[in-house]
XYZ file of C-alpha atoms in Angstrom:
652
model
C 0.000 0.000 0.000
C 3.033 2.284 0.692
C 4.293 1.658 -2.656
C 1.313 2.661 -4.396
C 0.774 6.032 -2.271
C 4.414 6.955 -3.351
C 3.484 6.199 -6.830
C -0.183 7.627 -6.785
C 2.108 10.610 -5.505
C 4.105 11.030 -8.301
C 2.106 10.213 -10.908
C 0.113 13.428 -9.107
C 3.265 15.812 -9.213
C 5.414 14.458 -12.244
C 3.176 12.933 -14.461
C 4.261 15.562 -17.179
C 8.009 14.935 -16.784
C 8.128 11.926 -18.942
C 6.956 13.663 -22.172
C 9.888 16.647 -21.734
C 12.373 13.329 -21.802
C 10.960 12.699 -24.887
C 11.252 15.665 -26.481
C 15.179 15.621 -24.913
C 15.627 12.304 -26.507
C 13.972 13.422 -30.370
C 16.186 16.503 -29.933
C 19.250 14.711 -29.450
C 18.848 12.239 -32.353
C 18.052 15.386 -34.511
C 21.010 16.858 -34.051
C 22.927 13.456 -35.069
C 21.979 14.335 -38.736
C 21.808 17.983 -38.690
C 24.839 18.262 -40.551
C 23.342 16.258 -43.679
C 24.768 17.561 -46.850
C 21.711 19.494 -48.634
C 18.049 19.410 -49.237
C 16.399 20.321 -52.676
C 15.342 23.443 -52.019
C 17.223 25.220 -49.155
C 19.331 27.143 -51.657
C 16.195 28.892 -53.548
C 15.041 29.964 -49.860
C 18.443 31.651 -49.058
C 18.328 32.969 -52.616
C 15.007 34.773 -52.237
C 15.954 35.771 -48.822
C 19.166 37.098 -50.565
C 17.150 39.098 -52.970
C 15.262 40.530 -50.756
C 18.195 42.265 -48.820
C 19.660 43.761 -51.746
C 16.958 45.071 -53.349
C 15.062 46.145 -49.697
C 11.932 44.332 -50.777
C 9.501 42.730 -48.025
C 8.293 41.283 -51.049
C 10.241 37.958 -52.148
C 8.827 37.949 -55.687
C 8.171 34.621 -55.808
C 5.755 32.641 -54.017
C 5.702 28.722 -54.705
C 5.600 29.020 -51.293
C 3.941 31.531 -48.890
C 6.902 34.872 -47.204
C 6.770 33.067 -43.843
C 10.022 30.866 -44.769
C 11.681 33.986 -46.617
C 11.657 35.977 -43.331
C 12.751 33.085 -40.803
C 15.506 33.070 -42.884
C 16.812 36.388 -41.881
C 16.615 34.884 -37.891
C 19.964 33.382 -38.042
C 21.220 37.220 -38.615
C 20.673 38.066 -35.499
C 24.780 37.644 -34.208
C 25.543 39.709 -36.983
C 22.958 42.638 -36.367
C 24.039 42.437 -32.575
C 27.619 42.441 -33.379
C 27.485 45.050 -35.960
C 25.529 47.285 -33.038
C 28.074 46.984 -30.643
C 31.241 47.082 -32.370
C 30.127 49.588 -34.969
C 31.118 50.596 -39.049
C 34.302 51.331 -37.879
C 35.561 47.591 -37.063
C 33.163 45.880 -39.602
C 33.161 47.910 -42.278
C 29.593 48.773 -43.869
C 26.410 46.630 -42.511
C 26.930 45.474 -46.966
C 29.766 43.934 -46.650
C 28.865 42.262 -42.887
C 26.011 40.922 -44.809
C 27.573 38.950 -47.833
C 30.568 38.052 -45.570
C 28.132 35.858 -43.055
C 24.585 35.829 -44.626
C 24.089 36.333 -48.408
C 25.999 33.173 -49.470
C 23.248 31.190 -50.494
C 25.063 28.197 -50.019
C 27.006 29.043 -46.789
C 26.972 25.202 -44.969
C 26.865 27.260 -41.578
C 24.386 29.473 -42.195
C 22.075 26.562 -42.913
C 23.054 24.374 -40.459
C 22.260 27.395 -38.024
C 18.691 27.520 -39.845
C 18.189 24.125 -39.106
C 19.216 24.319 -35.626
C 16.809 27.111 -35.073
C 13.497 25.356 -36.688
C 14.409 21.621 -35.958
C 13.580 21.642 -32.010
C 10.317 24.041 -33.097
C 9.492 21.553 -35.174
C 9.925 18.512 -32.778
C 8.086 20.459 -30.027
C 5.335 19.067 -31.947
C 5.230 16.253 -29.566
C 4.876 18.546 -26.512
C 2.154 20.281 -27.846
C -0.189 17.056 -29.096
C 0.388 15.828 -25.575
C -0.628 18.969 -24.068
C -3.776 19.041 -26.490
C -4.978 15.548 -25.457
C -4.080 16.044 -22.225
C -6.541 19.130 -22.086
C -9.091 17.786 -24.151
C -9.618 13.915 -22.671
C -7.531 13.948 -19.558
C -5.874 10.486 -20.116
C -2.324 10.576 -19.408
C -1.572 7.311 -21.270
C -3.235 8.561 -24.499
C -1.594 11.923 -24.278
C 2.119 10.322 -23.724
C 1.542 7.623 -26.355
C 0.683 10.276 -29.204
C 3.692 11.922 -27.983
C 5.640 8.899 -28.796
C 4.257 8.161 -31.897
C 5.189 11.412 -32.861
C 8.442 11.787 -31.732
C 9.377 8.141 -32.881
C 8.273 8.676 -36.217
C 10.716 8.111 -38.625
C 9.276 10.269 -41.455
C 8.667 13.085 -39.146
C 12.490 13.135 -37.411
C 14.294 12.967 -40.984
C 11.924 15.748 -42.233
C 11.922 17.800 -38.979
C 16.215 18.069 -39.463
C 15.101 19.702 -43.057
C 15.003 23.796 -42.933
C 11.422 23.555 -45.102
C 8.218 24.536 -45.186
C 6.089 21.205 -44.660
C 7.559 20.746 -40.850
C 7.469 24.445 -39.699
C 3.708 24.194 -41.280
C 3.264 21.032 -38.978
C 4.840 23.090 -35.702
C 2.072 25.771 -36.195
C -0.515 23.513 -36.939
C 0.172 21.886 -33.487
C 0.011 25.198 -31.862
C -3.377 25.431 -33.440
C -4.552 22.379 -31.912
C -3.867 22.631 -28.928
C -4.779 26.147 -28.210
C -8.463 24.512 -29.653
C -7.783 21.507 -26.208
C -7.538 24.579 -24.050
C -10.767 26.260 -25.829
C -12.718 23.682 -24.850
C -11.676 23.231 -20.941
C -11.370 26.583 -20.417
C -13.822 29.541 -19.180
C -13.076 31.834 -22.029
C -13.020 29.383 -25.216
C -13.992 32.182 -27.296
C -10.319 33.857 -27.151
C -8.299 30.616 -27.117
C -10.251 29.526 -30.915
C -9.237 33.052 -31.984
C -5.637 32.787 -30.872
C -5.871 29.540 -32.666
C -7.224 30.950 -35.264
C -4.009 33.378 -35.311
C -1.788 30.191 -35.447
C -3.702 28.582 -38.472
C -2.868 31.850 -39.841
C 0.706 31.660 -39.505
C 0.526 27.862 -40.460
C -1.062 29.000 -44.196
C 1.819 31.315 -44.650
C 4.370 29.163 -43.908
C 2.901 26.814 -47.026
C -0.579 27.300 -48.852
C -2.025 23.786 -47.606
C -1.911 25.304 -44.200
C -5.633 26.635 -45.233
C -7.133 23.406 -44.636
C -7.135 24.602 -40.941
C -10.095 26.709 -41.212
C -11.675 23.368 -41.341
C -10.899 22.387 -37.093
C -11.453 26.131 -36.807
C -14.848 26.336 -38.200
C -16.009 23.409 -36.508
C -14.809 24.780 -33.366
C -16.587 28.314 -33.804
C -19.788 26.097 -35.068
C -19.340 24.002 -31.647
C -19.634 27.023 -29.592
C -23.202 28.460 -30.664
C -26.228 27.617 -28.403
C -28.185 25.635 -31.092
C -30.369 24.877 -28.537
C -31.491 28.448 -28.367
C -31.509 28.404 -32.147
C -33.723 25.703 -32.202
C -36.303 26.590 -29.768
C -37.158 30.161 -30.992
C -37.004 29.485 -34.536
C -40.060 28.704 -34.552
C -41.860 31.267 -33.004
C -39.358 33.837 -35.048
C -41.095 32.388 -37.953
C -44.651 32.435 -36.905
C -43.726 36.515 -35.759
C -42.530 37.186 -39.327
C -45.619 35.376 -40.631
C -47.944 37.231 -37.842
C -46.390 40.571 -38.865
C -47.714 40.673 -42.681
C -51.008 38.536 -41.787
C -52.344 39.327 -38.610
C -50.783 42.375 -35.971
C -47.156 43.074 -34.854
C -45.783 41.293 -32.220
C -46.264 43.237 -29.034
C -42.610 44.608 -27.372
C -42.781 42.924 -24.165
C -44.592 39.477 -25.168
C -43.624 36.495 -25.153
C -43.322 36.159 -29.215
C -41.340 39.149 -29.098
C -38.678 37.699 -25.830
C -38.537 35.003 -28.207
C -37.550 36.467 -30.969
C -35.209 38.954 -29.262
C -33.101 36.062 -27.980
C -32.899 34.394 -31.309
C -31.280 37.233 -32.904
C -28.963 37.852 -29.923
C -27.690 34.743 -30.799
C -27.785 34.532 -34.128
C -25.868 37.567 -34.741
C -23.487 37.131 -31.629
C -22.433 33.504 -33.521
C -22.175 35.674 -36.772
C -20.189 38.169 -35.294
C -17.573 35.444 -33.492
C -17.348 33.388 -36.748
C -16.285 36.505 -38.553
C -13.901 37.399 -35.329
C -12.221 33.674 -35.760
C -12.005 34.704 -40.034
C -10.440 37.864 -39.555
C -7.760 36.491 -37.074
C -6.996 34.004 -39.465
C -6.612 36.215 -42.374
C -5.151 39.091 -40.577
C -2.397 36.414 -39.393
C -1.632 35.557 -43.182
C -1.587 38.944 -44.504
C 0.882 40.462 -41.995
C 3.145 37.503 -42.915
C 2.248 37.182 -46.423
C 1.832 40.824 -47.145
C 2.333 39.799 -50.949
C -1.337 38.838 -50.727
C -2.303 42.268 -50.341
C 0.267 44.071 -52.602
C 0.829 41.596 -55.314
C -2.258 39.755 -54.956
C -2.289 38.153 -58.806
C 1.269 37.048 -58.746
C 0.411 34.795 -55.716
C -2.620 33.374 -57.866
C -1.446 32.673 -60.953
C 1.582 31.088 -58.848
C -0.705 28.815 -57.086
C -1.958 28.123 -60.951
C 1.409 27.157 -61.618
C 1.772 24.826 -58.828
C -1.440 22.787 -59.813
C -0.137 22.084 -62.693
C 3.042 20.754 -61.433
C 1.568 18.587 -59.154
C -0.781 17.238 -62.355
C 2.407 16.486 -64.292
C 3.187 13.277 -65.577
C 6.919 14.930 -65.715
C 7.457 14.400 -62.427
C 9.214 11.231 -61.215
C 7.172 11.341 -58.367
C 3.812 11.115 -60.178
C 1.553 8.412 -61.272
C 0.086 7.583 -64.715
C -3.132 7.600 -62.999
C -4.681 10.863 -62.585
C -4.581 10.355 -58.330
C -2.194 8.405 -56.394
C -4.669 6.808 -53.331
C -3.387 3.797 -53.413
C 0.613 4.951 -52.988
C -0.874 7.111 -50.266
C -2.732 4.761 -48.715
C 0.386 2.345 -48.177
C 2.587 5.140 -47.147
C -0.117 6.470 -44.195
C -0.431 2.771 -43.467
C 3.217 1.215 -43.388
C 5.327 3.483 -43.067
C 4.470 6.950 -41.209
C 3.712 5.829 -38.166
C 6.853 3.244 -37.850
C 9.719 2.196 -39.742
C 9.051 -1.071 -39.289
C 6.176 -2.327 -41.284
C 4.400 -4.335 -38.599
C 4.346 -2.402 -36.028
C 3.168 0.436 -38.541
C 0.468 -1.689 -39.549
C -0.288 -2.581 -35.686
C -1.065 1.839 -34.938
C -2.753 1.617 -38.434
C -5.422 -0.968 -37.322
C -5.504 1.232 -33.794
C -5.910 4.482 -35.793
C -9.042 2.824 -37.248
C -10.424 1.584 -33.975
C -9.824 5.149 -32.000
C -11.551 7.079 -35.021
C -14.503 4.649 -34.122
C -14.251 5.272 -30.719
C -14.825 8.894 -31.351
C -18.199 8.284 -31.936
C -18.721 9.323 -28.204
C -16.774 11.994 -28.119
C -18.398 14.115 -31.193
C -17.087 17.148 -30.641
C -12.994 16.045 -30.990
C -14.184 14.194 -34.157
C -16.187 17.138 -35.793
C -12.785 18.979 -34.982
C -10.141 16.261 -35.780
C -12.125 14.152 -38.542
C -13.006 16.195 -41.479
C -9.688 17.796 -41.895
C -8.189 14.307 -42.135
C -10.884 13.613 -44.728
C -10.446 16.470 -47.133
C -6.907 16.760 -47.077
C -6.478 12.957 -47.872
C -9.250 13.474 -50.927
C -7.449 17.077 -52.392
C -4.040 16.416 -52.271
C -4.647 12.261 -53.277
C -6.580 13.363 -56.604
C -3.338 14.651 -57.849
C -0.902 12.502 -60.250
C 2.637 13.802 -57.976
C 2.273 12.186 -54.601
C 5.835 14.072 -52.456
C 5.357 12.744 -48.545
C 6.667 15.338 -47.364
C 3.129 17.127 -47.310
C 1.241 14.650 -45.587
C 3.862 15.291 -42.376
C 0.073 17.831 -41.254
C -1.329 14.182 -40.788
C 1.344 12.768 -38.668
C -0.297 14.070 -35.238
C -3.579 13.208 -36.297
C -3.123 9.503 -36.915
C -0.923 9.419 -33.911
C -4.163 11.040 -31.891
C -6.230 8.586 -32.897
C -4.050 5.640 -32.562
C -3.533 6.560 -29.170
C -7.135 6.780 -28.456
C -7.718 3.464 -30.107
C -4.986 1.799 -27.945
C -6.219 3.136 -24.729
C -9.355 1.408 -25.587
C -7.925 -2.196 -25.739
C -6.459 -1.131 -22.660
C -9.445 -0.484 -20.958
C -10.952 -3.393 -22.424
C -8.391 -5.477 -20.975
C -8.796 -4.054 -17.824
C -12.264 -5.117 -17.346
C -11.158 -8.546 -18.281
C -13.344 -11.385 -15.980
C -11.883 -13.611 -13.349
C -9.103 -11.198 -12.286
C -7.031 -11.199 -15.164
C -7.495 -7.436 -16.254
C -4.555 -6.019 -14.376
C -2.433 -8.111 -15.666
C -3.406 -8.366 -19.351
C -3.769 -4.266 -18.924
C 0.436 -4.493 -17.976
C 1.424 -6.585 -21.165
C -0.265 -4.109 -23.433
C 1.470 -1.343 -21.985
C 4.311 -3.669 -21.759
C 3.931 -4.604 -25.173
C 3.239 -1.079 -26.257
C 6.477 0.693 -24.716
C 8.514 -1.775 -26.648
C 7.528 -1.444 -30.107
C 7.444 2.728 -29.138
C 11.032 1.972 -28.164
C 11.628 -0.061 -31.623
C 10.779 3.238 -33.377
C 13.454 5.222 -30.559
C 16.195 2.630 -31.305
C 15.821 2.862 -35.752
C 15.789 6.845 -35.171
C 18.904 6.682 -32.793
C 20.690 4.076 -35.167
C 19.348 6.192 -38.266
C 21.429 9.266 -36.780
C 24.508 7.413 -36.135
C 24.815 6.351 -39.889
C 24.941 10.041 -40.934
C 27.470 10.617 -38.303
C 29.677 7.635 -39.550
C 29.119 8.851 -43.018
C 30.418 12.381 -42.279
C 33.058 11.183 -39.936
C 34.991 8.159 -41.818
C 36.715 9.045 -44.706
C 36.580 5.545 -45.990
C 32.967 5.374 -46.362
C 33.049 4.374 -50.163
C 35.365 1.184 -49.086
C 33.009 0.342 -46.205
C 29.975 0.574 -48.407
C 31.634 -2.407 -50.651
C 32.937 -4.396 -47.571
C 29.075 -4.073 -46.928
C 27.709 -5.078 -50.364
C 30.241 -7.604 -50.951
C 28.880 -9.512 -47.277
C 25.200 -8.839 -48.582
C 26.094 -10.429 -51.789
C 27.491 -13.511 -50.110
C 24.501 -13.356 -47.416
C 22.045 -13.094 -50.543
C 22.772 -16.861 -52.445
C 19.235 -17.214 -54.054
C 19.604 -13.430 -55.403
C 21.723 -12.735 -58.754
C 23.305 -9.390 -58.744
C 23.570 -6.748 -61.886
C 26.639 -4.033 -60.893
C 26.580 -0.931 -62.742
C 29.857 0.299 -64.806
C 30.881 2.302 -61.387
C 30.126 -0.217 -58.665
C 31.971 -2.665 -60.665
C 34.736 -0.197 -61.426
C 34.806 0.248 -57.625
C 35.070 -3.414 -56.894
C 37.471 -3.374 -59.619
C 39.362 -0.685 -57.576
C 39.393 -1.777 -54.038
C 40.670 -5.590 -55.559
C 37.660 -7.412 -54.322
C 36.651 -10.436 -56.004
C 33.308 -10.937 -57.738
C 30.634 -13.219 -56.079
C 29.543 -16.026 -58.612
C 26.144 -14.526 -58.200
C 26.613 -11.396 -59.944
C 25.911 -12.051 -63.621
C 25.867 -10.140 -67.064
C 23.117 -11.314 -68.936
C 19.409 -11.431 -67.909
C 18.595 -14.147 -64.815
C 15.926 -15.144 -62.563
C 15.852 -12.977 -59.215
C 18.293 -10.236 -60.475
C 18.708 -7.004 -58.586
C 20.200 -4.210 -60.189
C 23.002 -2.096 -57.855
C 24.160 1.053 -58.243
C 25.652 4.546 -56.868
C 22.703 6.799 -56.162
C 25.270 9.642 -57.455
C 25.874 7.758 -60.810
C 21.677 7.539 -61.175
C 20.961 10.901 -60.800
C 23.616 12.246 -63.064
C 21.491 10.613 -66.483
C 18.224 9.752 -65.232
C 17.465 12.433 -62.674
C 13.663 12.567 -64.280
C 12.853 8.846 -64.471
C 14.248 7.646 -60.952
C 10.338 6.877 -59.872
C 10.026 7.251 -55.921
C 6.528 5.883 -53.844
C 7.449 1.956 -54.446
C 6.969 0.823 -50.932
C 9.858 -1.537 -50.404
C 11.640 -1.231 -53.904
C 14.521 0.080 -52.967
C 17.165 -1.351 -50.413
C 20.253 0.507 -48.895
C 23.248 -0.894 -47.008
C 23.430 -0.876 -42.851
C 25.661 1.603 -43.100
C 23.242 4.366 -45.189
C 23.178 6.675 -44.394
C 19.731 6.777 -43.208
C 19.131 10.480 -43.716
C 16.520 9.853 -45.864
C 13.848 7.054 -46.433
C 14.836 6.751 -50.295
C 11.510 4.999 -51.395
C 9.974 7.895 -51.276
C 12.283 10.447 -52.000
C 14.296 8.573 -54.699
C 15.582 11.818 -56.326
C 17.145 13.058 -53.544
C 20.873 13.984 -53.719
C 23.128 13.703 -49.925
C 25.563 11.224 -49.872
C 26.819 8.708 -52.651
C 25.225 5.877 -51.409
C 24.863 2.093 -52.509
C 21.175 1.081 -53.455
C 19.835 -1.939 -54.446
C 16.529 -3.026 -56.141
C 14.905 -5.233 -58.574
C 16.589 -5.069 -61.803
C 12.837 -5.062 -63.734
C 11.373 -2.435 -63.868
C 14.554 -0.729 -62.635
C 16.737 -1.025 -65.890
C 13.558 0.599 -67.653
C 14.237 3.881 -65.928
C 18.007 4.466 -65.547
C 19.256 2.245 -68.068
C 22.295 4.104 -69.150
C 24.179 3.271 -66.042
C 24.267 -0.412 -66.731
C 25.294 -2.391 -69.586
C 22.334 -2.382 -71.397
C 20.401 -3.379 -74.372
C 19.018 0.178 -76.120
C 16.120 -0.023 -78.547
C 13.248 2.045 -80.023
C 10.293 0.470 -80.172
C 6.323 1.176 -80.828
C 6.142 1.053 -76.807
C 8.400 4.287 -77.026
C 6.360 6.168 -79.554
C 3.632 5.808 -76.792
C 5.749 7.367 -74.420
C 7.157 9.884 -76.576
C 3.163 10.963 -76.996
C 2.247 11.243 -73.369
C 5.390 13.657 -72.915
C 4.074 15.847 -75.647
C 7.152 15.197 -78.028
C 5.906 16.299 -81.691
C 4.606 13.930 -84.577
C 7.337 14.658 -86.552
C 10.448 13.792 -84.227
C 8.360 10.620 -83.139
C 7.720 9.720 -87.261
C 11.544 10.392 -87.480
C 12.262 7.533 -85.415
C 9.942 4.630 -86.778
C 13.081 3.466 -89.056
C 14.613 2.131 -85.699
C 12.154 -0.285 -84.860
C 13.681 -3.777 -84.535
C 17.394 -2.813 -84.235
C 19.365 -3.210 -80.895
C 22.532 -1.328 -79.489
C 24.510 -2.290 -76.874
C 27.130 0.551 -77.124
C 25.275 4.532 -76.032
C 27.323 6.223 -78.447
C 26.403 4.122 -81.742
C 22.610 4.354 -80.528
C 22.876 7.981 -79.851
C 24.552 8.759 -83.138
C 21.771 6.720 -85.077
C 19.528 8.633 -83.289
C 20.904 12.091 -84.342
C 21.243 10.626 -87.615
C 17.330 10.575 -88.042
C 15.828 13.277 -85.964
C 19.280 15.622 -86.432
C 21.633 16.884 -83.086
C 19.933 20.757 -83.121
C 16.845 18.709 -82.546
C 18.452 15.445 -80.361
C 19.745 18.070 -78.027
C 16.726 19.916 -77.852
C 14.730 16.758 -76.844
C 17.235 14.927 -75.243
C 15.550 14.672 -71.608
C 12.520 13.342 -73.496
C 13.761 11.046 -75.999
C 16.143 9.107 -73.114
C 12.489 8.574 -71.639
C 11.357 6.849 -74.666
C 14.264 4.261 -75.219
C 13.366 1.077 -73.880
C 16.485 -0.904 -71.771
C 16.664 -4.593 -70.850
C 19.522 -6.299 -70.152
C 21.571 -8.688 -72.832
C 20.559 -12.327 -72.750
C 23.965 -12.758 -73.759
C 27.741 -12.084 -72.673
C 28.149 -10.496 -76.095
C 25.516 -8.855 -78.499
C 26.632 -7.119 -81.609
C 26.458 -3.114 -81.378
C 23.517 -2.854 -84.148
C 21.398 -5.360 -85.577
């Protein structure tokens, strides 16, 4: 009994202390990786940001995305603006020249490592502030901490949260949003909290434009605070006064029509007045950031034009010949956000489907939480490109509702017959804190790999130690090198396996340097093939490459099935080239004229094994102005396989 007074106690008084040892942990495995070696689109921010300061602009002049990122990007300044205060022109020379010596470099590494360092723990904080907002909203400690975890252990979200981009600082607001909705609704003035929320959603559209789905939980929560029941009982009588008015007398001041009627519009018009109180908050918030959408209002449109039609592109190696990408989507939210390990991703996934259904009693989180789930899945799904990186808004979402749905086996359990609940209840926590610490352990090991990558200077000879022992571990598997990985085994005097071949087998995997990939085929490396791709323990893990399969970092070692791999970056391999009717197809769908794709119906049937023969045939019959001018296309069309044969003539 002593025992469980001291712990009654403490669970009282330190309850909250476990999530801040979270958010220590998820912080410290960020900063493993913080020093990764460049994300797509960090130099275009500094660039803008660069622009801006030379030409004195608060205007970027571009807005793919919304000014919020632009301006953060001047934070990391603020050593040089305090430094140039106190030591003055006449050590540093003009404020100019401070500038481009510490700032204006677009691609200064420690200016965006500092950048990174500045939004990554605002970005993991995340976790803090879905635990606060379940904490407020259901008062269940064990749901609260175990949405934490989900959040903090998720892969997806760690790798993403080291990147200085819009998507996770969107996802940091949108959390602030939240919960200042939890407070709302357990507090005595819920009217200010929704439009301080309101202020946050704000702030979340103008970091990116898909922030605007937030009027969604904001709405509901302004709808959730009218008095229908007022509503509903004098509407009515406010429509038999109107009636009585033009057929019979007026309603008498004083009577009880009139009372009636009086307190309708009280509280009609109050509800009016708040909902426009919650709009204006949010659109005030995006206009002070965004000022562009007051000053160069059509730019911003006919950008967000523009960006449609990228994401409608069958350009993009990210897209889908489909015109949506559900299914992709559904697989990703399924088995992979919510753990790196596919069955215990799977396992939340089932319990994010049982906690939305056990929402049903608790309407008023689900008409916030539930519909912006819904809409955001349909929008952004009915699109062709499918980038992950913008579903990271859903992260805390699922990981609410998986929480809930978990607590509710646990309950379950707990009412268990013949004395058996307390126990069962303690393996499913048990069971529960281990696969939580699963996800811990892959995000600490993840970080170490881009530490060993950056530290050892003899990473390229460990990778092949590495894929020579997978080789050897993999006897059933037949191996296709590429012309570098084989130069490299060639180089470090490692023997070849028997089980890496040159002519087409059964169970062949291609391998390759991601480096060598992207240097030819950087538009038709598809990403979003759950599983396809396969990387070395060593990594680095800075990046979940099924998904972002494009991306640049480190050269790294990747592995995957050699069909329909040799399809896409065929020039890396020794391959067979041809042109064939299946190309003319392709050729079509990229919008390549008739008369370039009529030019090359004299190649069907002949083969090349040598890129400079088939390249000069090709010249030969659409002509090099024209080659060059398609070139990106046309390597799209050519169809690769690999030889059945050691030896194949060059032409046939």
């Amino acid at each position: 009994m002593a025992f469980l007074s001291l712990f009654d106690l403490f669970k009282k008084r330190y309850q909250h202390l476990p999530v801040f040892g979270l958010f220590g942990l998820s912080i410290l495995i960020g900063l493993f990786g913080i020093p990764f070696e460049g994300h797509f689109d960090e130099g275009s921010y500094l660039q803008t940001a660069e622009y801006m300061l030379k030409t004195g602009s608060l205007l970027p002049g571009w807005y793919g995305y919304p000014s919020f990122i632009f301006y953060f990007s001047f934070v990391p300044m603020a050593p040089e603006i305090i430094q140039y205060g106190l030591l003055g022109k006449e050590l540093l020379g003009s404020w100019s020249e401070t500038l481009k010596m510490n700032v204006v470099e677009p691609l200064n590494r420690n200016y965006i490592e500092r950048l990174r360092l500045i939004s990554m723990p605002f970005v993991l904080s995340s976790l803090l502030t879905i635990y606060l907002f379940l904490w407020k909203w259901r008062r269940r400690w064990m749901e609260a901490i175990l949405a934490a975890a989900l959040v903090g252990g998720s892969w997806e979200m760690t790798y993403q949260a080291r990147w200085y981009a819009p998507d996770p600082i969107m996802l940091g607001f949108t959390c602030l949003c939240l919960v200042c909705l939890g407070i709302a609704f357990s507090s005595s003035h819920p009217c200010r909290w929704i439009k301080i929320a309101a202020v946050w959603g704000g702030v979340a559209c103008s970091t990116k434009y898909t922030g605007g789905i937030l009027v969604l939980p904001l709405a509901a929560a302004a709808l959730l605070q009218v008095r229908w029941t007022i509503l509903w009982k004098h509407l009515p009588l406010v429509i038999w006064g109107k009636w009585s008015r033009k057929r019979l007398a007026p309603v008498q001041s004083g009577s009880h029509l009139f009372q009636s009627q009086q307190e309708f519009w009280k509280e009609f018009w109050g509800s009016v007045r708040f909902g426009l109180q919650v709009a204006a908050s949010f659109l005030i918030a995006f206009a002070v950031v965004t000022p562009a959408i007051v000053f160069d209002t059509s730019a911003i449109f006919n950008e967000l034009m523009s960006q449609r039609g990228v994401y409608d592109s069958f350009f993009n190696p990210y897209g889908t010949l489909s015109p949506n990408h559900y299914l992709p989507l559904l697989t990703y939210l399924t088995a992979v956000v919510l753990s790196p390990y596919v069955p215990i991703a799977l396992f939340f996934s089932l319990m994010v489907a049982l906690g939305v259904w056990v929402l049903r009693k608790d309407l008023k989180l689900a008409f916030i939480l539930l519909p912006l789930v819904v809409f955001y899945v349909a929008y952004m799904g009915s699109h062709r490109v499918m980038i992950v990186r913008n579903y990271l808004l859903l992260i805390p979402f699922l990981a609410i509702f998986a929480s809930i749905g978990c607590v509710r086996v646990y309950d379950l359990l707990r009412h268990y017959k013949n004395g058996a609940g307390v126990f069962l209840g303690r393996v499913w926590c048990g069971l529960l804190v281990v696969m939580c610490g699963f996800n811990f352990v892959w995000l600490w090991n993840a970080g170490q790999t881009i530490e060993a990558r950056r530290n050892n200077p003899d990473f390229e000879k460990t990778q092949m130690q590495e894929l020579l022992s997978h080789i050897e571990s993999h006897p059933s598997r037949n191996f296709y090198l590429s012309y570098k990985v084989r130069a490299a085994f060639q180089h470090h005097g490692l023997l070849l396996p028997s089980n890496i071949v040159e002519t087409e087998q059964a169970n062949l995997y291609g391998v390759y340097y991601s480096h060598e990939a992207l240097e030819r085929h950087y538009h038709s490396i598809k990403g979003n093939r759950f599983g396809f791709y396969e990387m070395l323990p060593s990594g680095p893990y800075d990046i979940n490459l099924t998904y972002y399969s494009t991306w640049v970092g480190p050269n790294r070692i990747v592995i995957a099935p050699i069909d329909p791999l040799i399809r896409e970056i065929g020039r890396i391999f020794p391959s067979v080239y041809q042109i064939t009717p299946e190309s003319l197809e392709i050729l079509e769908r990229f919008s390549v004229p008739p008369s370039i794709q009529d030019a090359l119906k004299p190649m069907f049937g002949k083969t090349f094994t040598d890129e400079s023969a088939f390249v000069e045939m090709m010249q030969t019959h659409v002509s090099p102005k024209v080659f060059k001018a398609y070139e990106v296309w046309l390597w799209r069309g050519v169809i690769f396989s690999v030889p059945t044969t050691s030896r194949l003539d060059t032409s046939s």
